[in-house]
Short mmCIF file of C-alpha atoms in Angstrom, two decimals:
data_model
loop_
_atom_site.label_atom_id
_atom_site.label_comp_id
_atom_site.label_asym_id
_atom_site.label_seq_id
_atom_site.Cartn_x
_atom_site.Cartn_y
_atom_site.Cartn_z
CA MET A 1 -1.83 24.43 -26.08
CA SER A 2 -0.10 25.45 -22.85
CA THR A 3 3.55 26.50 -22.56
CA ARG A 4 4.40 23.22 -20.82
CA GLU A 5 2.75 21.14 -23.53
CA SER A 6 4.56 23.10 -26.26
CA ARG A 7 7.86 22.52 -24.49
CA LEU A 8 7.17 18.78 -24.24
CA LEU A 9 6.23 18.60 -27.92
CA ARG A 10 9.45 20.41 -28.90
CA LEU A 11 11.45 17.95 -26.78
CA VAL A 12 9.81 15.00 -28.50
CA LEU A 13 10.45 16.43 -31.97
CA ALA A 14 14.04 17.31 -31.08
CA GLY A 15 14.64 13.80 -29.77
CA ILE A 16 13.23 12.22 -32.91
CA ILE A 17 15.32 14.50 -35.16
CA CYS A 18 18.50 13.73 -33.19
CA LEU A 19 17.93 10.00 -33.39
CA CYS A 20 17.20 10.21 -37.12
CA MET A 21 20.35 12.27 -37.74
CA ALA A 22 22.40 9.81 -35.74
CA SER A 23 21.02 6.95 -37.81
CA ILE A 24 21.85 8.81 -41.05
CA GLY A 25 25.36 9.49 -39.79
CA ARG A 26 25.90 5.84 -38.93
CA ALA A 27 24.63 4.81 -42.36
CA ALA A 28 27.02 7.26 -44.09
CA ASN A 29 29.89 6.00 -41.99
CA ILE A 30 29.14 2.42 -42.97
CA ASN A 31 28.99 3.34 -46.67
CA THR A 32 32.35 5.15 -46.61
CA HIS A 33 34.09 2.49 -44.50
CA PRO A 34 33.26 -0.91 -45.96
CA GLN A 35 35.57 -2.63 -43.53
CA HIS A 36 33.14 -1.73 -40.72
CA SER A 37 29.97 -2.81 -42.50
CA LYS A 38 27.41 -4.78 -40.51
CA SER A 39 25.55 -7.92 -41.43
CA LYS A 40 21.96 -7.76 -42.64
CA SER A 41 20.63 -9.25 -39.39
CA GLN A 42 22.53 -6.69 -37.30
CA LYS A 43 21.06 -3.85 -39.35
CA ILE A 44 17.55 -5.25 -38.92
CA ASN A 45 17.97 -5.58 -35.13
CA GLU A 46 19.38 -2.05 -34.86
CA THR A 47 16.49 -0.62 -36.87
CA ALA A 48 13.95 -2.48 -34.73
CA ARG A 49 15.54 -1.21 -31.51
CA THR A 50 15.49 2.35 -32.82
CA ARG A 51 11.84 2.09 -33.76
CA ARG A 52 10.92 0.66 -30.34
CA HIS A 53 12.81 3.44 -28.60
CA LEU A 54 11.07 6.12 -30.67
CA HIS A 55 7.71 4.48 -30.01
CA ARG A 56 8.26 4.40 -26.25
CA LEU A 57 9.47 8.01 -26.22
CA ALA A 58 6.52 9.26 -28.24
CA ARG A 59 4.03 7.22 -26.20
CA SER A 60 5.35 8.50 -22.87
CA ARG A 61 5.32 12.13 -24.02
CA VAL A 62 1.85 11.80 -25.51
CA GLY A 63 0.68 10.23 -22.24
CA VAL A 64 1.91 13.20 -20.21
CA THR A 65 0.26 15.66 -22.57
CA HIS A 66 -2.96 13.65 -22.53
CA VAL A 67 -3.18 13.72 -18.75
CA SER A 68 -2.53 17.47 -18.55
CA VAL A 69 -5.17 18.25 -21.17
CA HIS A 70 -7.86 15.80 -20.13
CA ALA A 71 -8.64 15.73 -16.42
CA ARG A 72 -11.40 13.15 -16.75
CA ARG A 73 -9.88 10.30 -14.77
CA HIS A 74 -11.84 7.36 -16.22
CA HIS A 75 -10.95 8.29 -19.81
CA TYR A 76 -7.28 8.40 -18.84
CA TYR A 77 -7.36 5.00 -17.16
CA GLU A 78 -9.28 3.29 -19.97
CA ARG A 79 -6.61 4.48 -22.40
CA PHE A 80 -3.57 3.28 -20.48
CA SER A 81 -4.75 0.27 -18.47
CA MET A 82 -4.14 -2.31 -21.20
CA SER A 83 -0.46 -1.42 -21.60
CA SER A 84 0.03 -1.82 -17.84
CA PHE A 85 -1.55 -5.26 -17.75
CA ALA A 86 0.47 -6.30 -20.79
CA ASP A 87 3.56 -6.04 -18.60
CA GLY A 88 2.18 -8.75 -16.30
CA ILE A 89 1.12 -6.49 -13.43
CA GLY A 90 -2.05 -7.87 -11.89
CA GLU A 91 -2.21 -10.73 -14.38
CA GLY A 92 -5.10 -13.03 -13.52
CA ASP A 93 -6.73 -10.55 -11.12
CA ILE A 94 -10.53 -10.31 -11.00
CA THR A 95 -11.23 -6.63 -11.52
CA ALA A 96 -14.81 -6.18 -12.76
CA GLY A 97 -16.02 -5.02 -9.34
CA GLU A 98 -13.09 -2.77 -8.49
CA ASP A 99 -12.90 1.00 -8.72
CA PRO A 100 -10.91 1.66 -11.94
CA VAL A 101 -9.37 4.85 -10.59
CA VAL A 102 -8.04 3.16 -7.48
CA ARG A 103 -6.80 0.14 -9.39
CA GLN A 104 -4.87 2.18 -11.94
CA ALA A 105 -3.35 4.29 -9.18
CA ALA A 106 -2.13 1.06 -7.54
CA ILE A 107 -0.65 -0.19 -10.82
CA ASP A 108 1.17 3.06 -11.45
CA ALA A 109 2.45 3.20 -7.87
CA LEU A 110 3.76 -0.37 -7.58
CA GLY A 111 5.66 -0.26 -10.85
CA ASN A 112 8.00 -3.23 -11.30
CA MET A 113 8.28 -4.09 -7.59
CA ASN A 114 7.26 -7.57 -6.47
CA GLY A 115 4.34 -6.95 -4.14
CA THR A 116 0.69 -6.22 -3.68
CA VAL A 117 -1.38 -3.12 -3.01
CA VAL A 118 -4.78 -3.34 -1.30
CA ALA A 119 -7.10 -0.34 -0.99
CA ILE A 120 -10.12 -0.45 1.35
CA GLU A 121 -13.03 1.83 2.07
CA PRO A 122 -12.86 1.90 5.89
CA THR A 123 -16.50 2.86 6.43
CA SER A 124 -17.80 -0.27 4.71
CA GLY A 125 -15.03 -2.84 4.33
CA ARG A 126 -15.30 -2.74 0.55
CA VAL A 127 -12.05 -3.64 -1.19
CA LEU A 128 -11.71 -0.94 -3.83
CA ALA A 129 -8.70 -2.55 -5.48
CA MET A 130 -6.48 -5.55 -4.85
CA LEU A 131 -3.44 -5.65 -7.11
CA ASN A 132 -1.64 -8.97 -7.58
CA GLN A 133 -4.39 -10.89 -5.84
CA LYS A 134 -2.55 -14.19 -5.65
CA LEU A 135 -0.02 -12.63 -3.30
CA ALA A 136 -2.60 -10.58 -1.38
CA LEU A 137 -4.68 -13.70 -0.67
CA SER A 138 -1.75 -15.95 0.22
CA SER A 139 -0.94 -17.23 3.70
CA GLY A 140 0.85 -13.99 4.50
CA ALA A 141 4.23 -13.16 5.96
CA GLN A 142 5.88 -11.92 9.13
CA PRO A 143 4.25 -8.56 9.94
CA CYS A 144 7.55 -6.97 10.98
CA SER A 145 6.98 -3.68 12.81
CA THR A 146 3.35 -3.29 11.71
CA ILE A 147 2.57 -5.61 14.66
CA LYS A 148 3.33 -2.59 16.85
CA LEU A 149 -0.15 -1.18 16.07
CA SER A 150 -1.83 -4.16 17.71
CA VAL A 151 0.54 -4.02 20.70
CA ALA A 152 0.06 -0.27 21.14
CA LEU A 153 -3.73 -0.65 21.21
CA ALA A 154 -3.42 -3.52 23.69
CA ALA A 155 -1.20 -1.50 26.04
CA LEU A 156 -3.49 1.52 25.82
CA ASN A 157 -6.54 -0.63 26.46
CA GLU A 158 -4.89 -2.14 29.51
CA GLY A 159 -3.99 1.30 30.82
CA LEU A 160 -0.25 0.55 30.84
CA VAL A 161 0.64 3.74 28.99
CA SER A 162 -0.75 6.86 27.41
CA LYS A 163 0.80 8.48 24.37
CA ASP A 164 2.98 10.65 26.64
CA THR A 165 4.10 8.00 29.16
CA GLN A 166 7.87 7.72 29.25
CA VAL A 167 9.06 4.11 29.20
CA ALA A 168 12.59 3.24 30.32
CA LEU A 169 14.58 1.51 27.57
CA GLY A 170 17.79 0.88 29.45
CA GLY A 171 20.42 3.22 30.79
CA ARG A 172 19.09 6.76 30.72
CA SER A 173 17.09 6.25 27.53
CA ARG A 174 13.34 6.84 27.72
CA MET A 175 10.63 7.20 25.09
CA ASN A 176 6.89 7.76 24.79
CA LEU A 177 4.39 5.99 22.55
CA THR A 178 4.20 8.74 19.92
CA MET A 179 7.94 8.70 19.28
CA ALA A 180 8.13 4.90 19.53
CA LEU A 181 5.54 4.49 16.77
CA ALA A 182 6.99 7.24 14.61
CA ARG A 183 10.55 5.87 14.92
CA SER A 184 9.45 2.21 15.15
CA ASN A 185 11.51 1.60 18.28
CA ASN A 186 11.87 -2.12 18.98
CA ALA A 187 13.07 -1.78 22.58
CA TYR A 188 9.96 0.19 23.53
CA PHE A 189 7.56 -2.45 22.21
CA GLU A 190 9.60 -5.30 23.66
CA ALA A 191 9.14 -3.63 27.04
CA LEU A 192 5.38 -3.29 26.48
CA GLY A 193 5.14 -6.91 25.41
CA ARG A 194 6.89 -8.16 28.53
CA LYS A 195 4.62 -6.04 30.73
CA LEU A 196 1.47 -7.26 28.97
CA GLY A 197 2.45 -10.93 28.83
CA PHE A 198 1.63 -13.36 26.07
CA GLU A 199 -1.98 -14.09 27.08
CA LYS A 200 -3.06 -10.46 26.83
CA VAL A 201 -1.00 -9.77 23.73
CA ALA A 202 -2.57 -12.78 21.99
CA TYR A 203 -6.08 -11.92 23.18
CA TYR A 204 -5.99 -8.44 21.70
CA ALA A 205 -4.30 -9.62 18.52
CA HIS A 206 -7.18 -12.04 17.91
CA GLU A 207 -9.73 -9.33 18.69
CA TYR A 208 -8.16 -7.13 16.05
CA GLY A 209 -8.47 -9.91 13.47
CA LEU A 210 -5.09 -11.65 13.44
CA GLY A 211 -5.13 -15.40 12.99
CA GLU A 212 -8.50 -15.47 11.18
CA LEU A 213 -9.87 -14.73 7.74
CA ALA A 214 -10.36 -11.02 7.18
CA GLY A 215 -12.66 -11.36 4.21
CA TYR A 216 -16.23 -12.47 3.76
CA ASP A 217 -16.45 -15.12 1.06
CA ILE A 218 -13.33 -13.96 -0.80
CA ALA A 219 -12.31 -16.89 -2.98
CA GLY A 220 -8.79 -18.12 -2.34
CA GLU A 221 -8.15 -16.12 0.83
CA GLN A 222 -5.91 -17.79 3.39
CA ALA A 223 -5.61 -16.87 7.04
CA GLY A 224 -2.41 -15.86 8.71
CA VAL A 225 -1.18 -17.63 11.83
CA TYR A 226 -0.98 -16.32 15.38
CA PRO A 227 0.82 -18.84 17.67
CA ASP A 228 -1.11 -20.61 20.42
CA ALA A 229 1.85 -20.20 22.76
CA VAL A 230 4.69 -17.77 23.22
CA ILE A 231 7.72 -18.43 21.03
CA PRO A 232 10.85 -19.74 22.82
CA GLU A 233 13.05 -17.27 24.65
CA LYS A 234 15.95 -18.16 22.35
CA MET A 235 13.82 -16.64 19.56
CA GLY A 236 13.11 -13.57 21.66
CA GLY A 237 9.94 -14.62 23.48
CA VAL A 238 7.00 -12.26 23.77
CA GLY A 239 9.27 -9.24 23.37
CA LYS A 240 10.24 -10.13 19.80
CA MET A 241 6.66 -11.07 19.00
CA CYS A 242 5.63 -7.53 19.95
CA SER A 243 8.52 -5.61 18.38
CA PHE A 244 8.54 -7.10 14.89
CA GLY A 245 6.12 -10.05 14.85
CA GLU A 246 8.53 -12.94 15.31
CA GLY A 247 6.59 -16.20 14.93
CA VAL A 248 3.48 -14.42 13.58
CA THR A 249 2.13 -14.58 10.03
CA MET A 250 -0.18 -11.81 8.85
CA THR A 251 -1.90 -11.12 5.53
CA PRO A 252 -2.37 -7.75 3.80
CA LEU A 253 -6.12 -8.14 4.25
CA GLN A 254 -5.82 -8.68 8.01
CA LEU A 255 -3.62 -5.62 8.38
CA GLY A 256 -5.96 -3.62 6.17
CA ALA A 257 -9.01 -4.58 8.22
CA MET A 258 -7.30 -3.57 11.47
CA VAL A 259 -6.17 -0.19 10.09
CA ALA A 260 -9.67 0.36 8.68
CA ALA A 261 -11.05 -0.11 12.21
CA ILE A 262 -8.62 2.53 13.46
CA ALA A 263 -9.66 4.86 10.64
CA ASN A 264 -13.41 4.45 11.21
CA GLY A 265 -13.45 4.62 15.00
CA GLY A 266 -13.60 0.96 16.00
CA THR A 267 -15.74 -1.10 13.60
CA LEU A 268 -13.99 -4.23 12.37
CA TYR A 269 -15.67 -5.02 9.06
CA TYR A 270 -15.50 -8.19 7.08
CA LEU A 271 -13.67 -7.18 3.94
CA GLN A 272 -15.65 -7.79 0.76
CA HIS A 273 -14.22 -7.81 -2.74
CA PRO A 274 -16.95 -7.33 -5.35
CA THR A 275 -16.24 -9.29 -8.52
CA ALA A 276 -18.94 -7.84 -10.79
CA PRO A 277 -20.79 -4.53 -11.23
CA GLU A 278 -24.03 -5.99 -9.86
CA GLU A 279 -22.21 -6.92 -6.65
CA VAL A 280 -21.14 -3.29 -6.31
CA ALA A 281 -24.72 -2.12 -6.89
CA ASN A 282 -26.04 -4.50 -4.22
CA PHE A 283 -23.16 -4.07 -1.78
CA GLN A 284 -23.99 -4.24 1.92
CA PRO A 285 -21.34 -3.84 4.65
CA ARG A 286 -20.94 -6.71 7.11
CA VAL A 287 -19.69 -6.04 10.61
CA LYS A 288 -17.49 -8.66 12.21
CA ARG A 289 -17.40 -6.99 15.64
CA GLN A 290 -17.14 -3.66 17.39
CA LEU A 291 -13.82 -2.87 19.03
CA ASP A 292 -13.57 -0.79 22.17
CA ILE A 293 -10.83 1.45 20.76
CA ALA A 294 -12.57 4.76 20.01
CA PRO A 295 -11.04 6.53 23.07
CA LEU A 296 -7.62 5.13 22.15
CA ILE A 297 -7.45 6.32 18.56
CA PRO A 298 -6.30 9.87 19.45
CA GLU A 299 -3.57 8.27 21.56
CA ILE A 300 -2.25 6.23 18.65
CA SER A 301 -2.89 8.73 15.86
CA ASP A 302 -0.06 11.09 16.79
CA GLY A 303 2.49 8.32 16.40
CA MET A 304 1.05 7.17 13.07
CA ALA A 305 1.04 10.75 11.79
CA GLY A 306 4.56 11.26 13.12
CA ALA A 307 5.80 8.25 11.15
CA VAL A 308 4.85 10.07 7.95
CA GLN A 309 5.87 13.56 9.06
CA PHE A 310 9.33 12.79 10.43
CA GLY A 311 9.68 9.05 11.08
CA THR A 312 10.15 5.81 9.17
CA ALA A 313 7.40 6.59 6.62
CA ARG A 314 8.49 10.10 5.66
CA SER A 315 9.16 8.81 2.11
CA VAL A 316 5.39 9.15 1.59
CA ARG A 317 6.01 12.89 1.37
CA LEU A 318 8.35 12.50 -1.59
CA ASN A 319 5.23 12.13 -3.70
CA PHE A 320 2.29 13.38 -1.65
CA ASN A 321 1.86 16.10 0.92
CA GLU A 322 -1.59 17.59 0.25
CA GLU A 323 -3.56 15.54 2.80
CA GLU A 324 -2.73 14.03 6.19
CA ILE A 325 -1.57 10.43 5.99
CA LEU A 326 -1.27 8.22 9.09
CA GLY A 327 0.55 4.92 8.90
CA LYS A 328 3.07 2.36 10.09
CA THR A 329 6.00 0.75 8.30
CA GLY A 330 7.50 -2.69 8.74
CA THR A 331 10.83 -4.17 7.62
CA CYS A 332 12.27 -7.61 8.36
CA SER A 333 13.44 -10.81 6.71
CA HIS A 334 12.71 -14.50 7.08
CA GLU A 335 14.91 -17.27 5.71
CA GLY A 336 16.61 -14.89 3.32
CA THR A 337 13.44 -13.23 2.01
CA ARG A 338 12.96 -9.56 2.82
CA PHE A 339 9.56 -8.05 3.58
CA GLY A 340 8.49 -4.43 3.37
CA TRP A 341 5.13 -3.25 4.75
CA PHE A 342 3.28 0.00 4.95
CA ALA A 343 -0.29 0.30 6.21
CA SER A 344 -1.92 3.71 6.20
CA TYR A 345 -5.02 5.80 5.70
CA ALA A 346 -5.70 9.21 4.26
CA ASN A 347 -7.40 11.40 6.83
CA THR A 348 -9.34 13.84 4.66
CA SER A 349 -12.40 15.96 5.40
CA ILE A 350 -14.27 14.33 2.52
CA GLY A 351 -13.51 10.67 3.08
CA ARG A 352 -10.87 8.16 4.00
CA VAL A 353 -9.19 5.33 2.19
CA VAL A 354 -6.92 2.63 3.64
CA VAL A 355 -3.89 1.57 1.61
CA VAL A 356 -1.74 -1.44 2.45
CA VAL A 357 1.47 -2.06 0.52
CA PHE A 358 3.33 -5.34 0.96
CA LEU A 359 6.65 -6.02 -0.79
CA GLU A 360 8.51 -9.31 -0.94
CA GLY A 361 11.94 -9.80 -2.42
CA GLY A 362 15.56 -8.81 -2.19
CA ARG A 363 17.63 -5.80 -1.24
CA PRO A 364 15.31 -2.92 -2.34
CA THR A 365 12.49 -4.36 -0.22
CA PHE A 366 11.86 -2.48 3.04
CA GLY A 367 9.20 -0.43 4.81
CA PRO A 368 10.24 3.04 3.60
CA LYS A 369 10.05 1.78 0.00
CA ALA A 370 6.51 0.52 0.65
CA ALA A 371 5.69 3.95 2.10
CA GLU A 372 7.08 5.63 -1.01
CA ILE A 373 4.81 3.46 -3.16
CA ALA A 374 1.83 4.40 -1.01
CA GLY A 375 2.74 8.06 -1.52
CA ARG A 376 2.65 7.53 -5.27
CA MET A 377 -0.71 5.82 -4.88
CA TYR A 378 -2.16 8.74 -2.93
CA ARG A 379 -0.74 11.10 -5.54
CA GLY A 380 -2.51 9.20 -8.31
CA LEU A 381 -5.79 9.26 -6.40
CA TYR A 382 -5.48 12.94 -5.62
CA ASP A 383 -4.53 13.99 -9.14
CA HIS A 384 -7.54 12.18 -10.55
CA ASN A 385 -10.06 13.66 -8.13
CA PHE A 386 -10.63 10.58 -5.95
CA PHE A 387 -10.77 12.62 -2.76
CA ILE A 388 -13.42 14.82 -4.34
CA ALA A 389 -15.56 12.23 -6.11
CA GLY A 390 -14.81 9.30 -3.81
CA PRO A 391 -15.11 5.64 -4.81
CA THR A 392 -17.92 4.23 -6.90
CA LEU A 393 -20.48 3.62 -4.18
CA PRO A 394 -23.54 1.36 -4.18
CA PRO A 395 -26.84 3.28 -4.12
CA ASP A 396 -27.65 2.41 -0.53
CA THR A 397 -25.15 1.53 2.17
CA ALA A 398 -27.27 2.60 5.11
CA ALA A 399 -28.40 -0.89 6.05
CA VAL A 400 -25.59 -2.83 7.69
CA LYS A 401 -25.91 -6.57 8.03
CA THR A 402 -24.09 -7.80 11.10
CA VAL A 403 -22.55 -11.24 10.87
CA GLY A 404 -21.22 -12.94 14.00
CA THR A 405 -21.27 -11.48 17.48
CA THR A 406 -20.20 -8.21 19.00
CA LEU A 407 -17.24 -8.78 21.25
CA PRO A 408 -16.28 -5.67 23.20
CA ILE A 409 -12.80 -5.79 24.62
CA SER A 410 -12.56 -5.90 28.37
CA ARG A 411 -9.76 -4.14 30.23
CA GLN A 412 -9.91 -6.69 33.02
CA GLU A 413 -9.22 -9.86 31.03
#
């Protein structure tokens, strides 16, 4: 037994002894002061609460010791997964085809927040885990500042800017794309949106998968909505559509598919969510279309990395700093409901994984909180050797079945 484990065991024993002594003291006090005696039902409730507290304390300490002693990730997750589901997290989800390591990491990361976590293998479109599937497959929500990824790619494709181009924001203020993505500057992307115009903004958004189903035969999936016309100027027009997605509805799967295309160099896959082990064994990727973004990815990557290193997503680093994470946050509200987004991917030498966190609720809901949850998710994956072993892969993913047509993006349209 290590020094740390011995210390934890002593803490547990000390806690139990203290609680027992306190209970004995209270009992003695009651016996010597009849005027303060409690009813039988009160004593029963107090005893039950004490037992529950001791049980939770012992279980949490044993869990920590178990993880430190046994590094085999699947054994750990089999032991603790039932208690997590008992709390209602992921209730009703179909999980037989998911990677158990990734799913448990998502459960541990999300905690008691109202939201969903989707993890995707970017080189195949396989959904490794989808926590709280009812929310993940719903009609979506306003994308907030995550829409900036689509707008940035559109502006780069049109040759309006490079990552170093300084854009005037009013007065003497100027900013380049890297800082605008890292800091999530609304004025910068409003300016890009007005220069692009609605037709081009909408064209690229559709090319990147907005306004259409992201999945291939995923039961219950709904598509987000991208407007057929620019929203009224009183709502901010094309500028607000490009700065925080006003008038747009996006799903976690759509955002995940777009970020996966950035992570893999430009292939927009249909996302597939295996529902049984045999579907995993027979998995074949399906390409929706190839995007002409490979030369643009270095231009956008610095800003996505900057968001994590020093920008709006730096809360990722509260929990994870071993591998490079690139991502984009989003925070906004609609009709009193707050949304928090964070879409990211781990850029490792062994493999990549895309993680999308979407939160919906009240005051604690915002993009940096979603980024913090993603950091906890990456920590769970890292600590249980995911970046070494990788996901549970089908035996042969070499053959790629292409569904639909290849639609390269033209700079002239």
